Coordinates of C-alpha atoms in Angstrom, one line a residue:
X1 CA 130.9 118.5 77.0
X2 CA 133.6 117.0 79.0
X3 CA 133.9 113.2 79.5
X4 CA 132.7 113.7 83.1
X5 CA 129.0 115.3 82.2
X6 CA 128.7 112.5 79.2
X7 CA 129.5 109.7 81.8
X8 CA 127.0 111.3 84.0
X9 CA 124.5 111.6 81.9
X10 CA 124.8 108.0 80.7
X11 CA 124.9 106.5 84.3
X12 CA 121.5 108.7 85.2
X13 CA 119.8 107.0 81.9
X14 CA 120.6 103.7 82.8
X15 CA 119.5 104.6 86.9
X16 CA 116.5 106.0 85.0
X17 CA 115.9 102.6 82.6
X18 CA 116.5 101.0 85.9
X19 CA 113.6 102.2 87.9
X20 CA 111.3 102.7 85.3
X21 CA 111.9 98.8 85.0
X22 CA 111.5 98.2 88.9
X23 CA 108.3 100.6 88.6
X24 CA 106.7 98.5 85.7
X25 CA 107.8 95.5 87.1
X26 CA 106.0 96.4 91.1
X27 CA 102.9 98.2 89.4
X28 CA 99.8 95.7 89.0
X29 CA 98.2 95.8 85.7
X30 CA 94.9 97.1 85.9
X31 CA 92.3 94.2 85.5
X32 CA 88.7 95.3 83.6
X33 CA 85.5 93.0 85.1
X34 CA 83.6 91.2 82.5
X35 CA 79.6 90.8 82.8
X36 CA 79.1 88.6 85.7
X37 CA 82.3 88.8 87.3
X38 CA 82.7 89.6 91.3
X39 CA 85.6 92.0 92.0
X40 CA 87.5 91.2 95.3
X41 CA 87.8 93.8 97.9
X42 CA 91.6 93.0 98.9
X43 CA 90.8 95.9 101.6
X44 CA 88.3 93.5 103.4
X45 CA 91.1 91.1 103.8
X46 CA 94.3 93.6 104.3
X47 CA 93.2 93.8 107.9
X48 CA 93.0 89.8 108.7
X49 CA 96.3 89.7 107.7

């Protein structure tokens, strides 16, 4: 492989680290209701805003 491809495949590994970074980063953690505990409905309140 030339110099060329290994730089390019090293600079789309780091873009990929990147935005799987930005992805985990932006992506909410999915919350699990205990007994007794209300969800909110963000919906109800998207269109107040």
């Amino acid at each position: 492989m030339s110099n060329t491809a290994q730089t390019q495949q090293q600079q789309a590994r780091q873009a990929l680290e990147v935005l799987e970074q930005a992805y985990a980063y932006y992506t909410a953690e999915p919350t699990v209701a205990t007994k007794g505990e209300n969800f909110v409905e963000y919906y109800e309140y998207a269109a107040a805003a």
